[in-house]
């Protein structure tokens, strides 16, 4: 019998005996399923945060901030700078010839989560043309705020997570009372974590002068970005940084997502070590209980290689089953689940996003399961192949 036929015969024999070793086999499956489910669920936080932040960015919108500012909170632009930015070449104009842009101010306010935890969230002041700038923002309930009035609209994600932000509720910020007049949807992007109001009203309440912290403009097309950027960065009267909106949010997410990924891999790594030892113990036990079978096969002329491969195949199939179950459970219970980060924003504020179990995460989880199965089956398979035939038969 050639090697391949021997591998097939021994592997089939091992798999047929699995029902007799159901308890020990389930140890591998359940242990690895737990590892993969935890790893996938924690990585889904990082993937969800990235998807939420990058989903807010478009290539035909550009953001302008003060030179050297790392985010909107650390930026400041004068009223004169805002006027120059809005009049720059490449900025799209509406039917009336008005530039489509929004000069924006952002401040952090305290809200209480429904579990009683106090968190910081952003209140964003936007310009009067913000609707044309961000057509993805749709009012679900109520109405849009009136320019100049102390009225706000709340993202549907924020409303779901926080107390006292229902339609018609009132908030007190810096001794100023704000009324919630609308609830908006923005397609699941990062803005659903925010409250929005008119920029001038917010600046008056915060006792700030004119100008803004950032300016977001709609471009004629993505190709117009280079012209727009060159016009601003070459202007000696301005000291600004210009980025496409997609680029800006990609930069912000790249600062946050790695921290979540590190946490996921540390937790998953610790659990994977435990699962590997569990797999080793189970496969050593399986080899020990089948020592006579293995010795008999060796006596009948079966080589060491088929035995090694058959034990490895068994361990990896059990691990693959556990990995698939764990990935499915991670997707079933966590994909699309809304969470809020304690400090997931660009300035330490809480952000709301949906967990995202991507195909990549499923591949990572199942790959880890196969790795655990390989390590867990390798050493027991070598032991099985080296088991002296006479010793095993005498032990019986």
Tab-separated table of C-alpha atoms in Angstrom:
chain	number	residue	atom	x	y	z
A	1	UNK	CA	0.000	0.000	0.000
A	2	UNK	CA	1.500	3.354	-0.991
A	3	UNK	CA	1.883	6.292	1.385
A	4	UNK	CA	-1.200	8.197	0.227
A	5	UNK	CA	-3.457	5.179	0.640
A	6	UNK	CA	-1.985	4.587	4.086
A	7	UNK	CA	-2.690	8.211	5.046
A	8	UNK	CA	-6.278	7.889	3.852
A	9	UNK	CA	-6.827	4.589	5.656
A	10	UNK	CA	-5.380	5.725	8.996
A	11	UNK	CA	-7.133	9.103	8.869
A	12	UNK	CA	-10.470	7.450	8.105
A	13	UNK	CA	-9.970	5.083	11.027
A	14	UNK	CA	-9.197	7.990	13.361
A	15	UNK	CA	-12.249	9.952	12.261
A	16	UNK	CA	-14.549	6.925	12.591
A	17	UNK	CA	-13.456	6.547	16.195
A	18	UNK	CA	-14.319	10.164	17.098
A	19	UNK	CA	-17.796	9.293	18.467
A	20	UNK	CA	-16.079	7.007	20.981
A	21	UNK	CA	-13.961	9.973	22.102
A	22	UNK	CA	-16.681	12.593	21.930
A	23	UNK	CA	-15.960	14.129	25.325
A	24	UNK	CA	-12.257	14.734	24.737
A	25	UNK	CA	-12.917	15.914	21.183
A	26	UNK	CA	-15.420	18.496	22.421
A	27	UNK	CA	-12.719	19.927	24.695
A	28	UNK	CA	-10.805	21.036	21.603
A	29	UNK	CA	-13.867	22.252	19.711
A	30	UNK	CA	-15.374	24.252	22.584
A	31	UNK	CA	-12.048	25.678	23.746
A	32	UNK	CA	-11.064	26.921	20.307
A	33	UNK	CA	-14.577	28.203	19.600
A	34	UNK	CA	-14.292	30.356	22.728
A	35	UNK	CA	-10.894	31.714	21.695
A	36	UNK	CA	-12.058	32.620	18.200
A	37	UNK	CA	-15.347	34.144	19.384
A	38	UNK	CA	-13.551	36.423	21.861
A	39	UNK	CA	-10.842	37.420	19.373
A	40	UNK	CA	-13.361	38.178	16.627
A	41	UNK	CA	-15.644	40.163	18.940
A	42	UNK	CA	-12.843	42.381	20.270
A	43	UNK	CA	-11.338	42.915	16.817
A	44	UNK	CA	-14.843	43.833	15.647
A	45	UNK	CA	-14.592	46.905	17.891
A	46	UNK	CA	-11.525	48.106	16.017
A	47	UNK	CA	-13.058	47.288	12.627
A	48	UNK	CA	-16.323	48.973	13.588
A	49	UNK	CA	-14.570	52.126	14.759
A	50	UNK	CA	-12.553	52.328	11.534
A	51	UNK	CA	-15.617	51.704	9.371
A	52	UNK	CA	-17.628	54.323	11.246
A	53	UNK	CA	-14.936	56.999	11.011
A	54	UNK	CA	-13.952	56.329	7.419
A	55	UNK	CA	-17.601	56.143	6.419
A	56	UNK	CA	-17.911	59.818	7.316
A	57	UNK	CA	-15.274	60.778	4.756
A	58	UNK	CA	-15.666	61.496	1.059
A	59	UNK	CA	-13.107	62.293	-1.607
A	60	UNK	CA	-15.140	65.240	-2.888
A	61	UNK	CA	-15.104	66.970	0.497
A	62	UNK	CA	-12.052	68.631	2.005
A	63	UNK	CA	-11.258	69.738	5.550
A	64	UNK	CA	-9.144	72.740	6.454
A	65	UNK	CA	-7.611	73.319	9.894
A	66	UNK	CA	-4.888	75.431	11.414
A	67	UNK	CA	-1.389	74.364	10.439
A	68	UNK	CA	-0.091	71.764	12.902
A	69	UNK	CA	-3.463	70.984	14.484
A	70	UNK	CA	-3.899	67.255	15.095
A	71	UNK	CA	-7.691	67.439	15.210
A	72	UNK	CA	-10.594	69.863	15.171
A	73	UNK	CA	-10.480	70.545	18.902
A	74	UNK	CA	-6.925	71.873	18.691
A	75	UNK	CA	-7.562	74.042	15.629
A	76	UNK	CA	-8.652	77.655	15.259
A	77	UNK	CA	-9.334	79.722	12.140
A	78	UNK	CA	-10.103	83.423	11.930
A	79	UNK	CA	-13.169	84.828	10.205
A	80	UNK	CA	-10.941	86.206	7.449
A	81	UNK	CA	-9.365	82.788	6.906
A	82	UNK	CA	-12.820	81.198	6.630
A	83	UNK	CA	-13.760	83.726	3.926
A	84	UNK	CA	-10.610	82.978	1.919
A	85	UNK	CA	-11.146	79.211	2.234
A	86	UNK	CA	-14.766	79.328	1.105
A	87	UNK	CA	-13.818	81.425	-1.934
A	88	UNK	CA	-10.920	79.202	-3.040
A	89	UNK	CA	-10.905	77.601	-6.509
A	90	UNK	CA	-12.405	74.122	-6.655
A	91	UNK	CA	-15.183	74.795	-4.120
A	92	UNK	CA	-18.555	73.730	-5.468
A	93	UNK	CA	-21.371	76.267	-5.604
A	94	UNK	CA	-25.126	75.804	-5.410
A	95	UNK	CA	-27.763	77.053	-7.859
A	96	UNK	CA	-27.603	80.520	-6.304
A	97	UNK	CA	-23.832	80.698	-6.708
A	98	UNK	CA	-23.127	80.272	-2.981
A	99	UNK	CA	-20.159	78.172	-1.934
A	100	UNK	CA	-21.122	74.847	-0.351
A	101	UNK	CA	-19.129	74.793	2.852
A	102	UNK	CA	-19.534	74.684	6.612
A	103	UNK	CA	-17.432	76.603	9.120
A	104	UNK	CA	-17.564	74.453	12.237
A	105	UNK	CA	-16.934	74.667	15.949
A	106	UNK	CA	-16.890	71.700	18.284
A	107	UNK	CA	-17.082	71.492	22.055
A	108	UNK	CA	-17.315	68.583	24.463
A	109	UNK	CA	-20.333	68.193	26.736
A	110	UNK	CA	-21.149	65.705	29.482
A	111	UNK	CA	-24.031	63.285	29.070
A	112	UNK	CA	-25.111	60.263	31.071
A	113	UNK	CA	-25.323	56.827	29.505
A	114	UNK	CA	-28.390	54.756	30.216
A	115	UNK	CA	-26.321	52.660	32.633
A	116	UNK	CA	-25.573	55.791	34.682
A	117	UNK	CA	-22.012	56.404	33.449
A	118	UNK	CA	-21.033	59.988	32.637
A	119	UNK	CA	-19.293	60.398	29.276
A	120	UNK	CA	-18.032	63.225	27.098
A	121	UNK	CA	-19.582	63.635	23.653
A	122	UNK	CA	-19.171	66.278	20.928
A	123	UNK	CA	-21.577	69.116	20.255
A	124	UNK	CA	-20.819	70.360	16.739
A	125	UNK	CA	-21.734	73.772	15.423
A	126	UNK	CA	-22.226	73.774	11.648
A	127	UNK	CA	-22.790	76.414	8.994
A	128	UNK	CA	-26.128	77.232	7.341
A	129	UNK	CA	-25.202	75.273	4.198
A	130	UNK	CA	-24.407	72.059	6.088
A	131	UNK	CA	-27.382	70.236	4.584
A	132	UNK	CA	-26.022	70.665	1.070
A	133	UNK	CA	-22.545	69.757	2.286
A	134	UNK	CA	-23.635	66.515	3.977
A	135	UNK	CA	-26.651	65.182	2.075
A	136	UNK	CA	-26.305	61.847	3.888
A	137	UNK	CA	-27.701	63.461	7.041
A	138	UNK	CA	-31.445	62.844	7.137
A	139	UNK	CA	-33.919	64.034	9.772
A	140	UNK	CA	-35.757	60.986	11.140
A	141	UNK	CA	-37.922	62.735	13.709
A	142	UNK	CA	-38.702	66.366	14.421
A	143	UNK	CA	-37.040	69.049	12.312
A	144	UNK	CA	-33.757	70.794	11.575
A	145	UNK	CA	-32.550	73.429	14.025
A	146	UNK	CA	-33.212	77.092	13.227
A	147	UNK	CA	-30.058	79.172	12.584
A	148	UNK	CA	-29.171	81.406	15.514
A	149	UNK	CA	-31.440	79.645	18.021
A	150	UNK	CA	-30.339	77.396	20.869
A	151	UNK	CA	-31.664	74.278	19.186
A	152	UNK	CA	-29.869	71.017	18.515
A	153	UNK	CA	-30.414	67.815	16.593
A	154	UNK	CA	-29.120	64.522	17.984
A	155	UNK	CA	-27.694	61.546	16.106
A	156	UNK	CA	-29.773	58.394	16.387
A	157	UNK	CA	-26.768	56.542	17.822
A	158	UNK	CA	-26.399	59.095	20.599
A	159	UNK	CA	-30.101	58.959	21.373
A	160	UNK	CA	-29.957	55.169	21.704
A	161	UNK	CA	-27.049	55.266	24.160
A	162	UNK	CA	-27.614	58.339	26.317
A	163	UNK	CA	-30.278	59.576	28.697
A	164	UNK	CA	-32.156	62.880	28.411
A	165	UNK	CA	-31.565	63.330	24.685
A	166	UNK	CA	-35.059	62.466	23.488
A	167	UNK	CA	-36.933	64.710	21.091
A	168	UNK	CA	-38.175	67.737	23.035
A	169	UNK	CA	-35.666	67.323	25.881
A	170	UNK	CA	-33.545	70.223	27.092
A	171	UNK	CA	-29.824	70.301	27.829
A	172	UNK	CA	-27.882	72.857	29.829
A	173	UNK	CA	-24.429	73.657	28.465
A	174	UNK	CA	-22.390	76.451	30.056
A	175	UNK	CA	-25.525	77.906	31.678
A	176	UNK	CA	-27.311	77.932	28.307
A	177	UNK	CA	-30.411	75.815	27.733
A	178	UNK	CA	-30.599	73.957	24.425
A	179	UNK	CA	-33.700	72.223	23.109
A	180	UNK	CA	-33.511	69.004	21.095
A	181	UNK	CA	-35.732	69.539	18.053
A	182	UNK	CA	-34.697	66.672	15.774
A	183	UNK	CA	-33.117	63.240	15.462
A	184	UNK	CA	-30.885	62.526	12.470
A	185	UNK	CA	-29.387	59.558	10.669
A	186	UNK	CA	-26.103	59.783	8.776
A	187	UNK	CA	-25.768	56.259	7.461
A	188	UNK	CA	-24.030	54.823	10.513
A	189	UNK	CA	-20.964	57.077	10.352
A	190	UNK	CA	-19.205	58.798	13.233
A	191	UNK	CA	-21.489	61.842	13.153
A	192	UNK	CA	-24.314	59.780	14.645
A	193	UNK	CA	-22.387	60.060	17.933
A	194	UNK	CA	-22.805	63.833	17.901
A	195	UNK	CA	-25.247	66.595	18.617
A	196	UNK	CA	-25.369	69.402	16.044
A	197	UNK	CA	-26.445	73.012	16.171
A	198	UNK	CA	-25.891	76.279	14.329
A	199	UNK	CA	-22.277	77.408	14.511
A	200	UNK	CA	-23.071	81.029	15.425
A	201	UNK	CA	-25.402	79.956	18.243
A	202	UNK	CA	-22.726	77.679	19.689
A	203	UNK	CA	-20.025	80.336	19.446
A	204	UNK	CA	-22.262	82.852	21.207
A	205	UNK	CA	-22.997	80.379	23.989
A	206	UNK	CA	-19.303	79.538	24.358
A	207	UNK	CA	-18.392	83.259	24.223
A	208	UNK	CA	-16.062	82.740	21.326
A	209	UNK	CA	-15.373	85.215	18.571
A	210	UNK	CA	-16.086	84.664	14.905
A	211	UNK	CA	-14.265	82.206	12.740
A	212	UNK	CA	-14.233	78.471	13.303
A	213	UNK	CA	-12.127	75.525	14.351
A	214	UNK	CA	-12.388	73.872	10.954
A	215	UNK	CA	-13.932	74.412	7.551
A	216	UNK	CA	-15.322	71.587	5.437
A	217	UNK	CA	-16.023	72.309	1.775
A	218	UNK	CA	-17.705	70.448	-1.045
A	219	UNK	CA	-15.424	70.234	-4.083
A	220	UNK	CA	-16.427	70.356	-7.722
A	221	UNK	CA	-15.021	66.833	-7.956
A	222	UNK	CA	-12.332	64.733	-6.255
A	223	UNK	CA	-9.953	65.898	-8.994
A	224	UNK	CA	-10.394	69.491	-7.808
A	225	UNK	CA	-8.728	68.725	-4.480
A	226	UNK	CA	-5.190	69.414	-5.711
A	227	UNK	CA	-6.171	72.840	-7.065
A	228	UNK	CA	-8.006	73.702	-3.861
A	229	UNK	CA	-5.140	72.594	-1.639
A	230	UNK	CA	-2.465	74.379	-3.664
A	231	UNK	CA	-4.426	77.631	-3.595
A	232	UNK	CA	-4.600	77.588	0.208
A	233	UNK	CA	-1.173	76.246	1.113
A	234	UNK	CA	0.546	78.685	-1.258
A	235	UNK	CA	-1.312	81.675	0.204
A	236	UNK	CA	1.138	83.539	2.491
A	237	UNK	CA	-1.761	84.955	4.528
A	238	UNK	CA	-2.893	81.486	5.574
A	239	UNK	CA	-1.238	78.865	7.757
A	240	UNK	CA	-3.450	75.857	7.227
A	241	UNK	CA	-3.403	72.115	6.663
A	242	UNK	CA	-5.694	70.733	3.977
A	243	UNK	CA	-6.817	67.116	3.685
A	244	UNK	CA	-9.569	65.297	1.901
A	245	UNK	CA	-12.266	64.318	4.348
A	246	UNK	CA	-11.572	60.630	3.735
A	247	UNK	CA	-7.870	61.168	4.417
A	248	UNK	CA	-8.572	63.075	7.630
A	249	UNK	CA	-10.803	60.400	9.131
A	250	UNK	CA	-8.410	57.664	8.011
A	251	UNK	CA	-5.644	59.433	9.941
A	252	UNK	CA	-7.826	59.761	13.028
A	253	UNK	CA	-8.890	56.105	12.929
A	254	UNK	CA	-5.273	54.998	12.506
A	255	UNK	CA	-4.516	56.526	15.913
A	256	UNK	CA	-7.349	54.723	17.674
A	257	UNK	CA	-7.807	51.347	15.977
A	258	UNK	CA	-4.315	49.936	16.752
A	259	UNK	CA	-4.941	50.250	20.498
A	260	UNK	CA	-8.106	48.176	20.204
A	261	UNK	CA	-6.312	45.631	18.020
A	262	UNK	CA	-3.500	45.261	20.563
A	263	UNK	CA	-6.033	44.570	23.314
A	264	UNK	CA	-7.757	41.988	21.111
A	265	UNK	CA	-4.551	40.159	20.248
A	266	UNK	CA	-3.302	40.173	23.849
A	267	UNK	CA	-6.565	38.691	25.126
A	268	UNK	CA	-6.797	36.291	22.195
A	269	UNK	CA	-3.149	35.289	22.589
A	270	UNK	CA	-3.560	34.429	26.266
A	271	UNK	CA	-6.653	32.373	25.521
A	272	UNK	CA	-4.951	30.738	22.534
A	273	UNK	CA	-2.108	29.528	24.753
A	274	UNK	CA	-4.639	27.889	27.047
A	275	UNK	CA	-6.485	26.337	24.109
A	276	UNK	CA	-3.215	25.020	22.672
A	277	UNK	CA	-2.359	23.247	25.918
A	278	UNK	CA	-5.887	21.870	25.976
A	279	UNK	CA	-5.482	20.543	22.445
A	280	UNK	CA	-2.082	19.051	23.303
A	281	UNK	CA	-3.483	17.302	26.345
A	282	UNK	CA	-6.465	15.974	24.408
A	283	UNK	CA	-4.406	14.673	21.503
A	284	UNK	CA	-1.791	13.104	23.801
A	285	UNK	CA	-4.651	11.351	25.568
A	286	UNK	CA	-6.107	10.204	22.250
A	287	UNK	CA	-2.740	8.812	21.136
A	288	UNK	CA	-2.272	7.057	24.471
A	289	UNK	CA	-5.660	5.343	24.352
A	290	UNK	CA	-5.008	4.182	20.783
A	291	UNK	CA	-1.431	3.049	21.353
A	292	UNK	CA	-2.263	-0.573	20.568
A	293	UNK	CA	-4.086	0.379	17.351
A	294	UNK	CA	-1.132	2.466	16.229
A	295	UNK	CA	1.348	-0.289	17.117
A	296	UNK	CA	-0.726	-2.844	15.220
A	297	UNK	CA	-0.739	-0.614	12.154
A	298	UNK	CA	3.032	-0.236	12.400
A	299	UNK	CA	3.379	-4.011	12.662
A	300	UNK	CA	1.253	-4.399	9.534
A	301	UNK	CA	3.658	-2.200	7.599
A	302	UNK	CA	2.162	1.280	7.933
A	303	UNK	CA	4.848	3.967	7.955
A	304	UNK	CA	5.438	6.737	10.494
A	305	UNK	CA	4.471	9.521	8.082
A	306	UNK	CA	0.849	8.388	7.581
A	307	UNK	CA	0.393	8.163	11.346
A	308	UNK	CA	1.824	11.649	11.917
A	309	UNK	CA	-0.358	13.163	9.204
A	310	UNK	CA	-3.494	11.339	10.360
A	311	UNK	CA	-3.167	12.692	13.913
A	312	UNK	CA	-2.474	16.186	12.566
A	313	UNK	CA	-5.499	16.021	10.270
A	314	UNK	CA	-7.733	14.970	13.158
A	315	UNK	CA	-6.498	17.807	15.385
A	316	UNK	CA	-6.836	20.406	12.645
A	317	UNK	CA	-10.319	19.256	11.615
A	318	UNK	CA	-11.513	19.550	15.215
A	319	UNK	CA	-9.849	22.965	15.454
A	320	UNK	CA	-11.364	24.068	12.161
A	321	UNK	CA	-14.807	23.061	13.421
A	322	UNK	CA	-14.225	25.011	16.636
A	323	UNK	CA	-12.943	28.011	14.691
A	324	UNK	CA	-15.946	28.008	12.377
A	325	UNK	CA	-18.344	27.796	15.329
A	326	UNK	CA	-16.509	30.590	17.158
A	327	UNK	CA	-16.477	32.846	14.097
A	328	UNK	CA	-20.173	32.218	13.499
A	329	UNK	CA	-21.033	33.000	17.125
A	330	UNK	CA	-18.931	36.170	16.951
A	331	UNK	CA	-20.784	37.275	13.825
A	332	UNK	CA	-24.203	36.255	15.167
A	333	UNK	CA	-23.979	38.023	18.517
A	334	UNK	CA	-21.702	40.984	17.780
A	335	UNK	CA	-21.929	42.064	14.144
A	336	UNK	CA	-23.954	45.282	13.963
A	337	UNK	CA	-24.199	45.570	17.748
A	338	UNK	CA	-24.058	49.233	18.796
A	339	UNK	CA	-21.513	50.183	21.449
A	340	UNK	CA	-19.986	53.382	22.751
A	341	UNK	CA	-16.302	53.771	23.411
A	342	UNK	CA	-15.101	55.322	26.634
A	343	UNK	CA	-12.656	57.520	24.725
A	344	UNK	CA	-12.847	56.684	21.065
A	345	UNK	CA	-12.935	60.113	19.516
A	346	UNK	CA	-10.214	62.387	18.293
A	347	UNK	CA	-10.144	64.357	21.540
A	348	UNK	CA	-10.981	61.714	24.114
A	349	UNK	CA	-14.744	62.005	23.692
A	350	UNK	CA	-17.061	59.012	23.616
A	351	UNK	CA	-18.007	57.732	20.189
A	352	UNK	CA	-20.814	55.408	19.151
A	353	UNK	CA	-20.338	52.832	16.441
A	354	UNK	CA	-21.500	49.403	15.307
A	355	UNK	CA	-19.273	46.377	15.755
A	356	UNK	CA	-18.215	45.001	12.388
A	357	UNK	CA	-17.273	41.354	11.934
A	358	UNK	CA	-15.668	41.560	8.515
A	359	UNK	CA	-14.697	38.599	6.300
A	360	UNK	CA	-11.079	39.407	7.156
A	361	UNK	CA	-11.761	38.909	10.868
A	362	UNK	CA	-13.413	35.559	10.186
A	363	UNK	CA	-10.355	34.459	8.196
A	364	UNK	CA	-8.070	35.616	11.039
A	365	UNK	CA	-10.113	33.687	13.597
A	366	UNK	CA	-10.216	30.460	11.595
A	367	UNK	CA	-6.506	30.773	10.763
A	368	UNK	CA	-5.727	31.035	14.473
A	369	UNK	CA	-7.863	27.948	15.090
A	370	UNK	CA	-5.926	25.983	12.469
A	371	UNK	CA	-2.615	27.126	13.968
A	372	UNK	CA	-3.715	25.955	17.413
A	373	UNK	CA	-4.795	22.643	15.903
A	374	UNK	CA	-1.468	22.223	14.115
A	375	UNK	CA	0.578	22.854	17.259
A	376	UNK	CA	-1.817	20.798	19.356
A	377	UNK	CA	-1.532	17.834	17.003
A	378	UNK	CA	2.121	18.039	15.962
A	379	UNK	CA	3.865	16.766	19.085
A	380	UNK	CA	1.313	14.040	19.901
A	381	UNK	CA	1.547	12.830	16.285
A	382	UNK	CA	5.340	12.606	16.509
A	383	UNK	CA	5.005	10.676	19.766
A	384	UNK	CA	2.562	8.297	18.113
A	385	UNK	CA	4.933	7.684	15.210
A	386	UNK	CA	7.892	7.020	17.522
A	387	UNK	CA	5.994	4.692	19.827
A	388	UNK	CA	7.916	1.357	19.891
A	389	UNK	CA	5.716	-1.375	18.492
A	390	UNK	CA	6.788	-4.049	20.955
A	391	UNK	CA	6.387	-1.751	23.970
A	392	UNK	CA	2.872	-0.718	22.964
A	393	UNK	CA	1.767	-4.308	22.368
A	394	UNK	CA	3.245	-5.495	25.681
A	395	UNK	CA	1.486	-2.622	27.481
A	396	UNK	CA	-1.797	-4.000	26.170
